[in-house]
CSV table of C-alpha atoms in Angstrom, one decimal:
chain,number,residue,atom,x,y,z
A,74,MET,CA,90.3,7.4,10.4
A,75,ASN,CA,92.6,6.3,7.6
A,76,ASN,CA,91.5,5.2,4.1
A,77,GLY,CA,88.1,4.6,5.5
A,78,LEU,CA,89.6,2.5,8.3
A,79,LYS,CA,88.6,3.1,11.9
A,80,LEU,CA,91.7,2.8,14.1
A,81,SER,CA,92.3,2.4,17.8
A,82,LYS,CA,93.3,5.5,19.8
A,83,ASP,CA,97.0,4.5,19.5
A,84,GLY,CA,96.6,4.1,15.8
A,85,LYS,CA,98.0,0.5,15.7
A,86,THR,CA,94.8,-1.5,15.4
A,87,VAL,CA,92.1,-1.6,12.7
A,88,ILE,CA,88.9,-1.8,14.6
A,89,GLY,CA,86.4,-1.3,11.8
A,90,ILE,CA,85.7,0.3,8.4
A,91,ASN,CA,83.3,3.0,7.4
A,92,ASP,CA,82.0,1.4,4.2
A,93,THR,CA,81.1,-2.3,4.3
A,94,ASN,CA,80.8,-2.2,0.5
A,95,ILE,CA,84.5,-1.6,0.0
A,96,THR,CA,86.3,-3.9,-2.5
A,97,HIS,CA,90.0,-3.3,-1.8
A,98,VAL,CA,91.8,-2.3,1.4
A,99,THR,CA,95.4,-1.2,1.9
A,100,ILE,CA,96.3,-1.0,5.5
A,101,PRO,CA,99.0,1.6,6.2
A,102,TYR,CA,102.4,1.0,7.7
A,103,GLY,CA,102.5,1.0,11.5
A,104,ILE,CA,99.3,-1.0,12.0
A,105,THR,CA,100.1,-4.2,13.9
A,106,THR,CA,96.7,-5.7,14.5
A,107,ILE,CA,93.5,-6.3,12.6
A,108,GLY,CA,91.0,-6.3,15.5
A,109,GLU,CA,88.0,-8.5,16.2
A,110,ASP,CA,85.2,-8.0,13.7
A,111,ALA,CA,87.2,-5.3,11.8
A,112,PHE,CA,85.9,-6.3,8.4
A,113,TYR,CA,82.9,-8.2,9.6
A,114,GLY,CA,80.2,-8.2,6.9
A,115,CYS,CA,82.3,-6.7,4.1
A,116,SER,CA,80.8,-9.1,1.6
A,117,SER,CA,82.3,-7.2,-1.4
A,118,LEU,CA,85.9,-7.1,-0.1
A,119,THR,CA,88.1,-9.0,-2.6
A,120,ASP,CA,91.7,-8.2,-1.3
A,121,ILE,CA,93.6,-6.8,1.6
A,122,LYS,CA,97.2,-5.5,1.4
A,123,ALA,CA,98.8,-5.3,4.8
A,124,PRO,CA,102.1,-3.9,5.9
A,125,ASP,CA,105.0,-5.9,7.3
A,126,GLY,CA,104.5,-6.0,11.0
A,127,ILE,CA,101.0,-7.3,11.3
A,128,THR,CA,101.2,-9.7,14.3
A,129,GLU,CA,97.5,-10.5,15.0
A,130,ILE,CA,94.2,-10.9,13.2
A,131,GLY,CA,91.3,-11.0,15.7
A,132,GLY,CA,88.4,-13.4,15.8
A,133,ASP,CA,85.7,-12.9,13.2
A,134,ALA,CA,87.8,-10.1,11.6
A,135,LEU,CA,87.0,-11.5,8.2
A,136,ARG,CA,83.6,-13.1,8.8
A,137,TYR,CA,81.2,-12.8,6.0
A,138,CYS,CA,83.8,-11.6,3.6
A,139,TYR,CA,82.5,-13.9,1.0
A,140,GLN,CA,84.4,-12.5,-2.0
A,141,LEU,CA,87.8,-12.3,-0.3
A,142,LYS,CA,90.4,-13.9,-2.5
A,143,SER,CA,93.8,-12.6,-1.2
A,144,ILE,CA,95.5,-11.1,1.8
A,145,THR,CA,99.0,-9.9,1.1
A,146,ILE,CA,101.4,-9.5,4.0
A,147,PRO,CA,105.1,-9.0,3.2
A,148,ASP,CA,107.8,-11.0,5.0
């Protein structure tokens, strides 16, 4: 677990979140994938800051994130 994020065993994939009422997420360096359904139903989430190196965003990862306004991924 990292910042409320649930991570895969290898620590490289966000697989979920502990609080679906979260408004801001900062994904730590070293994460390469936002897994399927990772933020599913986080209807209060407004922004995500991801590290350089994100290579994949799984299906329905952001489904029902109605308030999402920005995803920042560096070069």
